[in-house]
PDB file of C-alpha atoms in Angstrom:
ATOM      1  CA  MET A 279     -11.662 -49.128 -34.105  1.00  0.00           C
ATOM      2  CA  SER A 280      -8.628 -46.917 -34.659  1.00  0.00           C
ATOM      3  CA  ALA A 281      -7.716 -44.107 -32.281  1.00  0.00           C
ATOM      4  CA  VAL A 282      -8.532 -41.533 -34.977  1.00  0.00           C
ATOM      5  CA  ALA A 283     -11.963 -43.049 -35.621  1.00  0.00           C
ATOM      6  CA  GLY A 284     -12.624 -43.167 -31.880  1.00  0.00           C
ATOM      7  CA  ALA A 285     -11.658 -39.521 -31.453  1.00  0.00           C
ATOM      8  CA  SER A 286     -13.839 -38.529 -34.415  1.00  0.00           C
ATOM      9  CA  ARG A 287     -16.806 -40.409 -32.934  1.00  0.00           C
ATOM     10  CA  ALA A 288     -16.209 -38.778 -29.557  1.00  0.00           C
ATOM     11  CA  ALA A 289     -16.195 -35.352 -31.231  1.00  0.00           C
ATOM     12  CA  ARG A 290     -19.486 -36.071 -33.042  1.00  0.00           C
ATOM     13  CA  ALA A 291     -21.072 -37.333 -29.823  1.00  0.00           C
ATOM     14  CA  PHE A 292     -19.916 -34.195 -27.981  1.00  0.00           C
ATOM     15  CA  LEU A 293     -21.370 -31.929 -30.669  1.00  0.00           C
ATOM     16  CA  GLU A 294     -24.657 -33.846 -30.711  1.00  0.00           C
ATOM     17  CA  SER A 295     -24.883 -33.530 -26.924  1.00  0.00           C
ATOM     18  CA  LEU A 296     -24.974 -29.732 -27.278  1.00  0.00           C
ATOM     19  CA  GLY A 297     -28.527 -29.910 -28.614  1.00  0.00           C
ATOM     20  CA  GLN A 298     -30.002 -28.254 -31.672  1.00  0.00           C
ATOM     21  CA  PRO A 299     -29.195 -25.953 -33.349  1.00  0.00           C
ATOM     22  CA  ALA A 300     -25.962 -25.607 -31.357  1.00  0.00           C
ATOM     23  CA  ILE A 301     -23.738 -26.038 -34.398  1.00  0.00           C
ATOM     24  CA  GLY A 302     -24.336 -26.386 -38.130  1.00  0.00           C
ATOM     25  CA  ARG A 303     -23.470 -29.510 -40.086  1.00  0.00           C
ATOM     26  CA  GLU A 304     -20.582 -27.886 -41.955  1.00  0.00           C
ATOM     27  CA  GLN A 305     -19.098 -26.510 -38.734  1.00  0.00           C
ATOM     28  CA  ALA A 306     -19.481 -29.925 -37.078  1.00  0.00           C
ATOM     29  CA  ASP A 307     -17.674 -31.575 -39.996  1.00  0.00           C
ATOM     30  CA  THR A 308     -14.873 -29.031 -39.605  1.00  0.00           C
ATOM     31  CA  VAL A 309     -14.526 -29.824 -35.892  1.00  0.00           C
ATOM     32  CA  VAL A 310     -14.321 -33.555 -36.648  1.00  0.00           C
ATOM     33  CA  LEU A 311     -11.757 -32.945 -39.411  1.00  0.00           C
ATOM     34  CA  VAL A 312      -9.545 -30.914 -37.052  1.00  0.00           C
ATOM     35  CA  VAL A 313      -9.863 -33.546 -34.293  1.00  0.00           C
ATOM     36  CA  SER A 314      -8.898 -36.235 -36.794  1.00  0.00           C
ATOM     37  CA  ASP A 315      -5.846 -34.306 -37.984  1.00  0.00           C
ATOM     38  CA  LEU A 316      -4.597 -33.417 -34.499  1.00  0.00           C
ATOM     39  CA  VAL A 317      -4.973 -36.999 -33.249  1.00  0.00           C
ATOM     40  CA  THR A 318      -3.277 -38.341 -36.387  1.00  0.00           C
ATOM     41  CA  ASN A 319      -0.333 -36.024 -35.675  1.00  0.00           C
ATOM     42  CA  VAL A 320      -0.047 -37.273 -32.088  1.00  0.00           C
ATOM     43  CA  LEU A 321      -0.069 -40.868 -33.259  1.00  0.00           C
ATOM     44  CA  GLY A 322       2.617 -40.191 -35.855  1.00  0.00           C
ATOM     45  CA  HIS A 323       4.830 -37.689 -34.056  1.00  0.00           C
ATOM     46  CA  GLY A 324       3.875 -37.417 -30.391  1.00  0.00           C
ATOM     47  CA  GLY A 325       4.308 -40.956 -29.140  1.00  0.00           C
ATOM     48  CA  GLY A 326       0.682 -42.060 -29.462  1.00  0.00           C
ATOM     49  CA  ALA A 327      -0.679 -41.221 -26.005  1.00  0.00           C
ATOM     50  CA  TYR A 328      -3.039 -38.262 -25.935  1.00  0.00           C
ATOM     51  CA  THR A 329      -5.925 -36.589 -24.162  1.00  0.00           C
ATOM     52  CA  LEU A 330      -8.688 -34.998 -26.229  1.00  0.00           C
ATOM     53  CA  ARG A 331     -10.705 -32.182 -24.686  1.00  0.00           C
ATOM     54  CA  LEU A 332     -13.638 -30.472 -26.367  1.00  0.00           C
ATOM     55  CA  THR A 333     -15.215 -27.335 -24.922  1.00  0.00           C
ATOM     56  CA  ALA A 334     -18.211 -25.373 -26.187  1.00  0.00           C
ATOM     57  CA  HIS A 335     -17.850 -21.612 -25.834  1.00  0.00           C
ATOM     58  CA  PRO A 336     -20.588 -19.152 -26.870  1.00  0.00           C
ATOM     59  CA  SER A 337     -19.003 -18.391 -30.257  1.00  0.00           C
ATOM     60  CA  CYS A 338     -16.655 -21.321 -30.845  1.00  0.00           C
ATOM     61  CA  ILE A 339     -15.728 -24.916 -30.134  1.00  0.00           C
ATOM     62  CA  GLU A 340     -12.319 -25.469 -28.556  1.00  0.00           C
ATOM     63  CA  VAL A 341     -10.447 -28.610 -29.570  1.00  0.00           C
ATOM     64  CA  ALA A 342      -7.454 -29.401 -27.351  1.00  0.00           C
ATOM     65  CA  VAL A 343      -5.165 -32.377 -27.841  1.00  0.00           C
ATOM     66  CA  GLU A 344      -2.523 -32.929 -25.175  1.00  0.00           C
ATOM     67  CA  ASP A 345       0.373 -35.349 -25.493  1.00  0.00           C
ATOM     68  CA  PRO A 346       3.443 -36.126 -23.376  1.00  0.00           C
ATOM     69  CA  SER A 347       6.005 -35.403 -26.103  1.00  0.00           C
ATOM     70  CA  SER A 348       8.134 -32.278 -25.690  1.00  0.00           C
ATOM     71  CA  ARG A 349       8.685 -32.216 -29.466  1.00  0.00           C
ATOM     72  CA  MET A 350       6.932 -29.103 -30.748  1.00  0.00           C
ATOM     73  CA  PRO A 351       5.130 -29.210 -34.100  1.00  0.00           C
ATOM     74  CA  ARG A 352       6.680 -27.175 -36.868  1.00  0.00           C
ATOM     75  CA  MET A 353       5.274 -25.682 -40.013  1.00  0.00           C
ATOM     76  CA  ARG A 354       6.585 -27.481 -43.076  1.00  0.00           C
ATOM     77  CA  THR A 355       6.101 -26.888 -46.764  1.00  0.00           C
ATOM     78  CA  PRO A 356       3.376 -29.211 -48.123  1.00  0.00           C
ATOM     79  CA  GLY A 357       4.669 -31.951 -50.418  1.00  0.00           C
ATOM     80  CA  LEU A 358       2.796 -31.370 -53.649  1.00  0.00           C
ATOM     81  CA  VAL A 359       5.094 -33.509 -55.787  1.00  0.00           C
ATOM     82  CA  ASP A 360       6.645 -36.229 -53.647  1.00  0.00           C
ATOM     83  CA  GLY A 361       3.504 -37.229 -51.728  1.00  0.00           C
ATOM     84  CA  THR A 362       4.809 -36.340 -48.271  1.00  0.00           C
ATOM     85  CA  GLY A 363       1.599 -34.493 -47.422  1.00  0.00           C
ATOM     86  CA  VAL A 364       1.999 -32.263 -44.338  1.00  0.00           C
ATOM     87  CA  PHE A 365      -1.078 -30.208 -45.202  1.00  0.00           C
ATOM     88  CA  GLY A 366      -2.631 -30.672 -41.760  1.00  0.00           C
ATOM     89  CA  ARG A 367      -1.082 -27.788 -39.857  1.00  0.00           C
ATOM     90  CA  HIS A 368      -1.857 -25.384 -42.709  1.00  0.00           C
ATOM     91  CA  MET A 369      -5.416 -26.711 -42.859  1.00  0.00           C
ATOM     92  CA  VAL A 370      -5.978 -26.438 -39.090  1.00  0.00           C
ATOM     93  CA  ASN A 371      -4.620 -22.876 -39.069  1.00  0.00           C
ATOM     94  CA  GLY A 372      -6.839 -21.930 -42.017  1.00  0.00           C
ATOM     95  CA  LEU A 373     -10.020 -23.379 -40.518  1.00  0.00           C
ATOM     96  CA  SER A 374      -9.463 -22.025 -37.017  1.00  0.00           C
ATOM     97  CA  LEU A 375     -10.170 -18.669 -35.461  1.00  0.00           C
ATOM     98  CA  ALA A 376      -6.923 -19.338 -33.586  1.00  0.00           C
ATOM     99  CA  ALA A 377      -4.559 -22.294 -33.284  1.00  0.00           C
ATOM    100  CA  VAL A 378      -1.846 -22.376 -30.638  1.00  0.00           C
ATOM    101  CA  VAL A 379       0.619 -24.814 -29.123  1.00  0.00           C
ATOM    102  CA  THR A 380       1.571 -24.500 -25.458  1.00  0.00           C
ATOM    103  CA  ARG A 381       4.144 -26.434 -23.475  1.00  0.00           C
ATOM    104  CA  GLY A 382       2.883 -28.278 -20.434  1.00  0.00           C
ATOM    105  CA  PRO A 383       4.292 -27.372 -17.012  1.00  0.00           C
ATOM    106  CA  GLY A 384       5.663 -30.875 -16.515  1.00  0.00           C
ATOM    107  CA  GLY A 385       6.579 -31.543 -20.135  1.00  0.00           C
ATOM    108  CA  GLY A 386       4.499 -32.375 -23.139  1.00  0.00           C
ATOM    109  CA  LYS A 387       2.313 -29.937 -24.996  1.00  0.00           C
ATOM    110  CA  THR A 388      -1.254 -29.035 -25.869  1.00  0.00           C
ATOM    111  CA  VAL A 389      -2.397 -28.089 -29.354  1.00  0.00           C
ATOM    112  CA  ARG A 390      -5.568 -25.983 -29.297  1.00  0.00           C
ATOM    113  CA  ALA A 391      -7.806 -24.873 -32.119  1.00  0.00           C
ATOM    114  CA  LEU A 392     -10.796 -22.562 -31.757  1.00  0.00           C
ATOM    115  CA  LEU A 393     -13.388 -23.296 -34.435  1.00  0.00           C
ATOM    116  CA  PRO A 394     -16.414 -21.143 -35.247  1.00  0.00           C
ATOM    117  CA  ARG A 395     -19.858 -22.450 -34.318  1.00  0.00           C
TER     118      ARG A 395
END
């Protein structure tokens, strides 16, 4: 199983553990999509090692992906013609109540997204 598939399964299991009706199907799919994108970015740009944390708050689900790379993500123009993609950051920002990147005290960074329940 790939790291992205494993992270997606972990996110689904976390959401299912919240009980019913803790989160709607569409919102759950959005959480899994954001987890998948953030983990894909770490694998491609952050060195591959990461920690995924999911937290349920009363009005949102917090997705946090931490990696040891000090390289901060940057917003790029999506490649509509040449197939370079880079839609993920725009998508995560659009789906989230808030999306932030913070530097870790000893290096690395954490990307957080707050998603509505």
